[in-house]
Every structure is written in C-alpha cells, then in structure tokens.
Amino acid sequence: MNKDIFARLALQQIPKILTLCDRNPHSPTYGCFDRTFWHYKVVDFPSGMSQEFVWPLALAYHSAIADNPFYHQENLRAWVEAGIIYAARSAHANGSCDDYFPYERAAGAAAFSLLACVESYQLFDLDNYEVLKFFERRANWLADHHESGQLTNHQALIVLCLERVGALLQTDRWDRAKAKRLERVFSWQNEEGWFQEYEGCDPGYHTLTISCLAQVYQSRPDDRLKQVLEKAIELAAQFVHPDGSYGGEYTSRNTYNFFPHGFEVMGREIPVALQINDRFLQGLDRGLGPCYADDRILGHHTWNYLLAWRDFVPERPESLRGRAGRVWLKQAKLLIDRRMTRDEGVQDATLAGDRPTPDVELYLALNKGGVFKLFKNGKLLLSDTQFSVKVLKGKKFKNAVGHLVDDYEVEVREDEILIQGKLGWAKQQQMTPFKAIVLRSVMLSFGRFFPNLIRRILQKMLITGKNKAPFDFIRRLRWNGQQWEIIDELIADSWNGVKAVGIGADQTSIYVVMSRTFQPGQLQPWLDLSDRVQSLSPGDVLRVERRF
C-alpha cells in the first residue's frame, strides 16, 4: 500500500495554509492564521483554532518525501515560531481562547491549538520562556474547564494535551486531571464500542478519539486503555465502505471524517487497524476522499495525514474482507446489512466452500428516519437522506426534513425494515446584523462570565433542539433476494403551502463544524417529486417506490 498518498494529499494543503498566515514580521498580527481577521478585517477577534495550522507546517518541514518543496525551508521554521508566539499573545490571561464569538473560551479550539503548538515547539527544539509559561496557563485552564455537551473527542484531546505539556515541562501536576478525563472517556464509550458525540455515534469523530487515545497509549501503555482501543477499532472496521469511503450523513454528526494516524500507532498490536487504513487508502487513491479545504477545518486532517505517513507500519496484513451478515448496533440505532445476491457465481463459490465478499451492503440510520447508503459490487449505488419538504409559512419558507436524530418507531425483520415517524423542522438560522449585535452585547457584558451557558443555548438552537413538522413518513426497505426495494410514503393533513418535495443524497440540517464537506458520492442527482405534490388533495399520500 502506497503511504505517500497521505503525504501528497496533506502537502497539497500547505500553500493554502501559508496563504492564511500573516507572514510579515513587521506586522502586529505576525503569525496569525485567521485571514478573515488580519487581512480582510471583517471580524473583531482572531479564532484561536486557527493557530493549529503551525503543526502542518512543522510536519511539512520535517517530511522527507520526494518532491516536497517545503522540506527544511527555514522560512517555515520562522512562521511556525511566530504562530506559536501569536497563540500565546492573543490568548486570554487564563490561557483560554475564543473561536466563534468573543469571550467564548472554547475548549476545542484551546486544545487543538495547544497540541499543535506543543508538538511544533518540540519538533523545532525551540527555547522560549514566554511560550512555555503560556503552555502552562492553557494546560491549567483545560485541566479545570468542563464544557457543555458530550463530545468524547474533546475529552481525549485534552488528555493528550495534558500528557504532552506535562512531559515537556517535566511535571506530574496534571496527572489527576488526566486520570479523571480518561475515566470520563471510558465511561462515554458505549458497550457497542462507539464514543458518545452529542446525540449518538459518529464514526468520523470516533476515529479522532482513537487517534488521541492511541498517542496517549504510545506514551503510557496501559491494559485498560488498550482494551478500549481494541473495541473502538473493531467497531471502526464496520464503517469502512467497500469503495474505501467512510462515514457520511447516516451518522450522528454527518461527517466524512477519517483520522488515520491512530490506526498506524496501534497497528502492530491490533492488525485490523492497518486493514482499515489500507482500505481507506484505496478510497483516497480512487479520489473518494472528502474535501476539507476550508479556512477553519483544514488543519485537522493535514497534520493527521502527515503523522500517518511518518508512522506508517511497513508490514501490512491481508486486505480487510467484508462478511455477509448483519451488524445491528441497537443502542447507536445503526444497522449494517451485507448480503450476497442469488447469482450463479455466488452459489458456485459457496458450494466450493469459499466465503465470497458480499456484493450488496446497506448502511442505515434507524434513528435518522432511515437515512442510508447502499453499495453494489463495491461501488456506491445510492445515498439517501430522506424526504425534504419546502413549505411556505406566511411570507417565509421553512424546510421539513426526515433526517433529524429522533426516537422513531422501528421494526427490523430479516428481509424487511420499517421506520416511521414525523418530519422535523430543519435548523436554518442565519446570523443577522441584529443577532450579531445582541450576541456581542451579551458577551461583552455578563455573558463573558457565563460562556458555558451561552454555549448550551446555542447548542440547543443549532444542534440538539427538535420541533416536529405536520408531516408523517413511513419508510420500508424490503429484500427480494436480488435487490432492495425502498417504499416511501409521505402523509399530510394538508398540502397547502407545500412548494417542493424531494429526496437528496447529502442533506443535513444541524450545525456541525466538520459536516457538509464535499465528497464525490454527493454528485448523485436530487430526486425531485414536486410535480407529484401539485395534484394531491388533503389526506392524500405521496408514495415513492424504488428498486436497487
């Protein structure tokens, strides 16, 4: 398997990262990576998360891959050091930083950027007392701060930060805090193997948690941590699609995230980890990787890919092979169904005693109205994110969707699956001048003292809060031995105000930083059903039948 794919894709992002950086040593914002702040001047504070970009630059400097134009370029060393110093000087007095609004004191941004700065500081063997004191302040703040919401990847990330800063400063000051955080990570791992991410299982963020925990294990091997990682890695193997893609809209946070480094770290002890990476590499080689070339989220995958290239295990096990059967994660409410069609080739192989790879694979979210991905012969056949209805309410349009996480009525049989419930109103709030003024006023006054309260309110508005829409749906999936039949029904007491109905390949509604990225599977056309709605009377049912 060609490990250079990881490095090449990562190095393609370095010019953009350098564009985001203020590289002028005479500038008051020298080293700032938030271009909207230092260059466009359209925001009034820099995002602390942006300083994470020092790590991809440091790794690019040290990566001796063929045709790497950034290898041992001394300017990168200067810009990385400037970025670390800017992170220190732009932080709050207690070491925290903001991400989306002033005085937010965002744990995720503080942890990601701290880890990046510490790792880069050590890669270049820097010597700066001001920076070391900053690392200490931020580690103290992270050790004592507890954000709202259950985000296991943040907890694992903070454990790794405290481990790295403690080792650098040669202190055990944060050992108790690390132990408590790690215990929380363990308690947030479901018995099915997945880690809690807001409302359930997100295989993408799951790989980030694995990546952080693997690095902690690398520093301090521990039997319990290894057991947690084994369970998590075995679960991750279920979500690598036959074409090498990973995750998607059927997961709790709608991400295509895949962080490969942790699988390389654990690969010598848990061989299936390397099989997972090999299949993902095949997908990248086919051009099936998601695009994360966004000003805010570009850094995460760039440094993780470069670490995976650096720590790549040369000896690889045989390829990961799927087996026919069903994986039903009842608590995650996710179902993976792998089948073989009744064709002569499969029958001959079965009679000969072979275990043929299933040629039809279904990945289904029972908690999201039956959102699914369907693969045939190793290729994506259909991605489906349920009904979407555009409704005119007064003078404004609202969007009712069937893909929000909810407690739907579900029946699962061998050859038939039923999901039914109500559509919910999509979250489509946008920032307005008035809202911006209110948020700034709140955060510049009493809100600065209660950032977690503001965060909880925003989480409910943008992520976890639910409002039912006046539409019912029934989705049936039936297996006839050769193919899946999908029968959908949409029911409304009144069709007045309904202007459009469709089913898309990649619709999502909640706010998740790493979601709504482009992935080639999203090129599937929208199934527009709007013309059929015009002829419906009150009480009529819109019925759609498809076979694949």
mmCIF file with all atom_site columns, C-alpha atoms in Angstrom, residues 76-170:
data_model
loop_
_atom_site.group_PDB
_atom_site.id
_atom_site.type_symbol
_atom_site.label_atom_id
_atom_site.label_alt_id
_atom_site.label_comp_id
_atom_site.label_asym_id
_atom_site.label_entity_id
_atom_site.label_seq_id
_atom_site.pdbx_PDB_ins_code
_atom_site.Cartn_x
_atom_site.Cartn_y
_atom_site.Cartn_z
_atom_site.occupancy
_atom_site.B_iso_or_equiv
_atom_site.pdbx_formal_charge
_atom_site.auth_seq_id
_atom_site.auth_comp_id
_atom_site.auth_asym_id
_atom_site.auth_atom_id
_atom_site.pdbx_PDB_model_num
ATOM 1  C CA . LEU A 1 76  ? 8.647   27.639 7.735  1.00 0.00 ? 76  LEU A CA 1
ATOM 2  C CA . ARG A 1 77  ? 10.558  27.478 10.998 1.00 0.00 ? 77  ARG A CA 1
ATOM 3  C CA . ALA A 1 78  ? 10.219  31.251 11.430 1.00 0.00 ? 78  ALA A CA 1
ATOM 4  C CA . TRP A 1 79  ? 6.498   31.244 10.575 1.00 0.00 ? 79  TRP A CA 1
ATOM 5  C CA . VAL A 1 80  ? 5.782   28.345 12.922 1.00 0.00 ? 80  VAL A CA 1
ATOM 6  C CA . GLU A 1 81  ? 7.540   30.089 15.800 1.00 0.00 ? 81  GLU A CA 1
ATOM 7  C CA . ALA A 1 82  ? 5.658   33.306 15.009 1.00 0.00 ? 82  ALA A CA 1
ATOM 8  C CA . GLY A 1 83  ? 2.391   31.356 15.024 1.00 0.00 ? 83  GLY A CA 1
ATOM 9  C CA . ILE A 1 84  ? 3.113   29.856 18.443 1.00 0.00 ? 84  ILE A CA 1
ATOM 10 C CA . ILE A 1 85  ? 4.023   33.269 19.867 1.00 0.00 ? 85  ILE A CA 1
ATOM 11 C CA . TYR A 1 86  ? 0.843   34.771 18.393 1.00 0.00 ? 86  TYR A CA 1
ATOM 12 C CA . ALA A 1 87  ? -1.217  31.998 20.009 1.00 0.00 ? 87  ALA A CA 1
ATOM 13 C CA . ALA A 1 88  ? 0.330   32.944 23.360 1.00 0.00 ? 88  ALA A CA 1
ATOM 14 C CA . ARG A 1 89  ? -0.144  36.708 22.997 1.00 0.00 ? 89  ARG A CA 1
ATOM 15 C CA . SER A 1 90  ? -3.702  36.543 21.602 1.00 0.00 ? 90  SER A CA 1
ATOM 16 C CA . ALA A 1 91  ? -4.957  34.219 24.368 1.00 0.00 ? 91  ALA A CA 1
ATOM 17 C CA . HIS A 1 92  ? -6.914  35.384 27.406 1.00 0.00 ? 92  HIS A CA 1
ATOM 18 C CA . ALA A 1 93  ? -4.980  35.917 30.618 1.00 0.00 ? 93  ALA A CA 1
ATOM 19 C CA . ASN A 1 94  ? -6.022  32.467 31.868 1.00 0.00 ? 94  ASN A CA 1
ATOM 20 C CA . GLY A 1 95  ? -4.658  30.836 28.709 1.00 0.00 ? 95  GLY A CA 1
ATOM 21 C CA . SER A 1 96  ? -8.018  30.138 27.012 1.00 0.00 ? 96  SER A CA 1
ATOM 22 C CA . CYS A 1 97  ? -9.007  31.394 23.566 1.00 0.00 ? 97  CYS A CA 1
ATOM 23 C CA . ASP A 1 98  ? -12.116 32.137 21.526 1.00 0.00 ? 98  ASP A CA 1
ATOM 24 C CA . ASP A 1 99  ? -13.381 30.501 18.359 1.00 0.00 ? 99  ASP A CA 1
ATOM 25 C CA . TYR A 1 100 ? -16.767 31.809 17.187 1.00 0.00 ? 100 TYR A CA 1
ATOM 26 C CA . PHE A 1 101 ? -17.595 34.731 19.469 1.00 0.00 ? 101 PHE A CA 1
ATOM 27 C CA . PRO A 1 102 ? -15.710 36.919 21.966 1.00 0.00 ? 102 PRO A CA 1
ATOM 28 C CA . TYR A 1 103 ? -15.081 35.535 25.451 1.00 0.00 ? 103 TYR A CA 1
ATOM 29 C CA . GLU A 1 104 ? -16.306 32.126 24.292 1.00 0.00 ? 104 GLU A CA 1
ATOM 30 C CA . ARG A 1 105 ? -13.316 30.366 25.879 1.00 0.00 ? 105 ARG A CA 1
ATOM 31 C CA . ALA A 1 106 ? -13.704 27.374 23.568 1.00 0.00 ? 106 ALA A CA 1
ATOM 32 C CA . ALA A 1 107 ? -12.263 24.102 24.872 1.00 0.00 ? 107 ALA A CA 1
ATOM 33 C CA . GLY A 1 108 ? -11.941 22.546 21.413 1.00 0.00 ? 108 GLY A CA 1
ATOM 34 C CA . ALA A 1 109 ? -10.054 25.483 19.941 1.00 0.00 ? 109 ALA A CA 1
ATOM 35 C CA . ALA A 1 110 ? -7.838  25.743 23.032 1.00 0.00 ? 110 ALA A CA 1
ATOM 36 C CA . ALA A 1 111 ? -6.962  22.041 22.969 1.00 0.00 ? 111 ALA A CA 1
ATOM 37 C CA . PHE A 1 112 ? -6.382  21.645 19.216 1.00 0.00 ? 112 PHE A CA 1
ATOM 38 C CA . SER A 1 113 ? -4.152  24.718 19.052 1.00 0.00 ? 113 SER A CA 1
ATOM 39 C CA . LEU A 1 114 ? -2.264  23.837 22.257 1.00 0.00 ? 114 LEU A CA 1
ATOM 40 C CA . LEU A 1 115 ? -1.460  20.338 20.996 1.00 0.00 ? 115 LEU A CA 1
ATOM 41 C CA . ALA A 1 116 ? -0.295  21.789 17.679 1.00 0.00 ? 116 ALA A CA 1
ATOM 42 C CA . CYS A 1 117 ? 1.876   24.426 19.345 1.00 0.00 ? 117 CYS A CA 1
ATOM 43 C CA . VAL A 1 118 ? 3.481   21.982 21.809 1.00 0.00 ? 118 VAL A CA 1
ATOM 44 C CA . GLU A 1 119 ? 4.258   19.416 19.114 1.00 0.00 ? 119 GLU A CA 1
ATOM 45 C CA . SER A 1 120 ? 5.668   22.081 16.776 1.00 0.00 ? 120 SER A CA 1
ATOM 46 C CA . TYR A 1 121 ? 7.730   23.650 19.577 1.00 0.00 ? 121 TYR A CA 1
ATOM 47 C CA . GLN A 1 122 ? 9.386   20.291 20.195 1.00 0.00 ? 122 GLN A CA 1
ATOM 48 C CA . LEU A 1 123 ? 9.857   19.444 16.514 1.00 0.00 ? 123 LEU A CA 1
ATOM 49 C CA . PHE A 1 124 ? 11.918  22.625 16.104 1.00 0.00 ? 124 PHE A CA 1
ATOM 50 C CA . ASP A 1 125 ? 13.553  22.354 19.533 1.00 0.00 ? 125 ASP A CA 1
ATOM 51 C CA . LEU A 1 126 ? 12.575  25.940 20.324 1.00 0.00 ? 126 LEU A CA 1
ATOM 52 C CA . ASP A 1 127 ? 13.586  27.744 23.504 1.00 0.00 ? 127 ASP A CA 1
ATOM 53 C CA . ASN A 1 128 ? 11.136  30.453 24.560 1.00 0.00 ? 128 ASN A CA 1
ATOM 54 C CA . TYR A 1 129 ? 10.213  31.100 28.197 1.00 0.00 ? 129 TYR A CA 1
ATOM 55 C CA . GLU A 1 130 ? 7.125   33.174 27.280 1.00 0.00 ? 130 GLU A CA 1
ATOM 56 C CA . VAL A 1 131 ? 5.745   30.286 25.245 1.00 0.00 ? 131 VAL A CA 1
ATOM 57 C CA . LEU A 1 132 ? 6.427   27.730 27.983 1.00 0.00 ? 132 LEU A CA 1
ATOM 58 C CA . LYS A 1 133 ? 4.513   29.855 30.508 1.00 0.00 ? 133 LYS A CA 1
ATOM 59 C CA . PHE A 1 134 ? 1.656   30.065 28.003 1.00 0.00 ? 134 PHE A CA 1
ATOM 60 C CA . PHE A 1 135 ? 1.599   26.279 27.670 1.00 0.00 ? 135 PHE A CA 1
ATOM 61 C CA . GLU A 1 136 ? 1.395   26.045 31.461 1.00 0.00 ? 136 GLU A CA 1
ATOM 62 C CA . ARG A 1 137 ? -1.509  28.541 31.707 1.00 0.00 ? 137 ARG A CA 1
ATOM 63 C CA . ARG A 1 138 ? -3.505  26.866 28.962 1.00 0.00 ? 138 ARG A CA 1
ATOM 64 C CA . ALA A 1 139 ? -2.918  23.388 30.413 1.00 0.00 ? 139 ALA A CA 1
ATOM 65 C CA . ASN A 1 140 ? -4.136  24.665 33.805 1.00 0.00 ? 140 ASN A CA 1
ATOM 66 C CA . TRP A 1 141 ? -7.272  26.080 32.190 1.00 0.00 ? 141 TRP A CA 1
ATOM 67 C CA . LEU A 1 142 ? -8.007  22.910 30.222 1.00 0.00 ? 142 LEU A CA 1
ATOM 68 C CA . ALA A 1 143 ? -7.489  20.759 33.315 1.00 0.00 ? 143 ALA A CA 1
ATOM 69 C CA . ASP A 1 144 ? -10.127 22.729 35.245 1.00 0.00 ? 144 ASP A CA 1
ATOM 70 C CA . HIS A 1 145 ? -12.607 23.598 32.456 1.00 0.00 ? 145 HIS A CA 1
ATOM 71 C CA . HIS A 1 146 ? -15.628 21.422 31.669 1.00 0.00 ? 146 HIS A CA 1
ATOM 72 C CA . GLU A 1 147 ? -17.616 22.304 28.559 1.00 0.00 ? 147 GLU A CA 1
ATOM 73 C CA . SER A 1 148 ? -21.294 21.565 27.968 1.00 0.00 ? 148 SER A CA 1
ATOM 74 C CA . GLY A 1 149 ? -22.300 18.656 25.731 1.00 0.00 ? 149 GLY A CA 1
ATOM 75 C CA . GLN A 1 150 ? -20.877 15.149 25.449 1.00 0.00 ? 150 GLN A CA 1
ATOM 76 C CA . LEU A 1 151 ? -18.001 15.316 22.976 1.00 0.00 ? 151 LEU A CA 1
ATOM 77 C CA . THR A 1 152 ? -15.684 12.415 23.689 1.00 0.00 ? 152 THR A CA 1
ATOM 78 C CA . ASN A 1 153 ? -13.136 13.518 21.100 1.00 0.00 ? 153 ASN A CA 1
ATOM 79 C CA . HIS A 1 154 ? -12.581 16.744 23.073 1.00 0.00 ? 154 HIS A CA 1
ATOM 80 C CA . GLN A 1 155 ? -12.043 14.812 26.297 1.00 0.00 ? 155 GLN A CA 1
ATOM 81 C CA . ALA A 1 156 ? -9.478  12.524 24.655 1.00 0.00 ? 156 ALA A CA 1
ATOM 82 C CA . LEU A 1 157 ? -7.796  15.525 23.056 1.00 0.00 ? 157 LEU A CA 1
ATOM 83 C CA . ILE A 1 158 ? -7.460  17.294 26.408 1.00 0.00 ? 158 ILE A CA 1
ATOM 84 C CA . VAL A 1 159 ? -5.923  14.164 27.964 1.00 0.00 ? 159 VAL A CA 1
ATOM 85 C CA . LEU A 1 160 ? -3.339  14.139 25.171 1.00 0.00 ? 160 LEU A CA 1
ATOM 86 C CA . CYS A 1 161 ? -2.621  17.856 25.640 1.00 0.00 ? 161 CYS A CA 1
ATOM 87 C CA . LEU A 1 162 ? -2.016  17.447 29.366 1.00 0.00 ? 162 LEU A CA 1
ATOM 88 C CA . GLU A 1 163 ? 0.222   14.450 28.676 1.00 0.00 ? 163 GLU A CA 1
ATOM 89 C CA . ARG A 1 164 ? 2.328   16.386 26.165 1.00 0.00 ? 164 ARG A CA 1
ATOM 90 C CA . VAL A 1 165 ? 2.651   19.578 28.239 1.00 0.00 ? 165 VAL A CA 1
ATOM 91 C CA . GLY A 1 166 ? 3.466   17.587 31.369 1.00 0.00 ? 166 GLY A CA 1
ATOM 92 C CA . ALA A 1 167 ? 6.238   15.727 29.547 1.00 0.00 ? 167 ALA A CA 1
ATOM 93 C CA . LEU A 1 168 ? 7.635   18.963 28.074 1.00 0.00 ? 168 LEU A CA 1
ATOM 94 C CA . LEU A 1 169 ? 7.640   20.803 31.417 1.00 0.00 ? 169 LEU A CA 1
ATOM 95 C CA . GLN A 1 170 ? 8.709   17.661 33.295 1.00 0.00 ? 170 GLN A CA 1
#
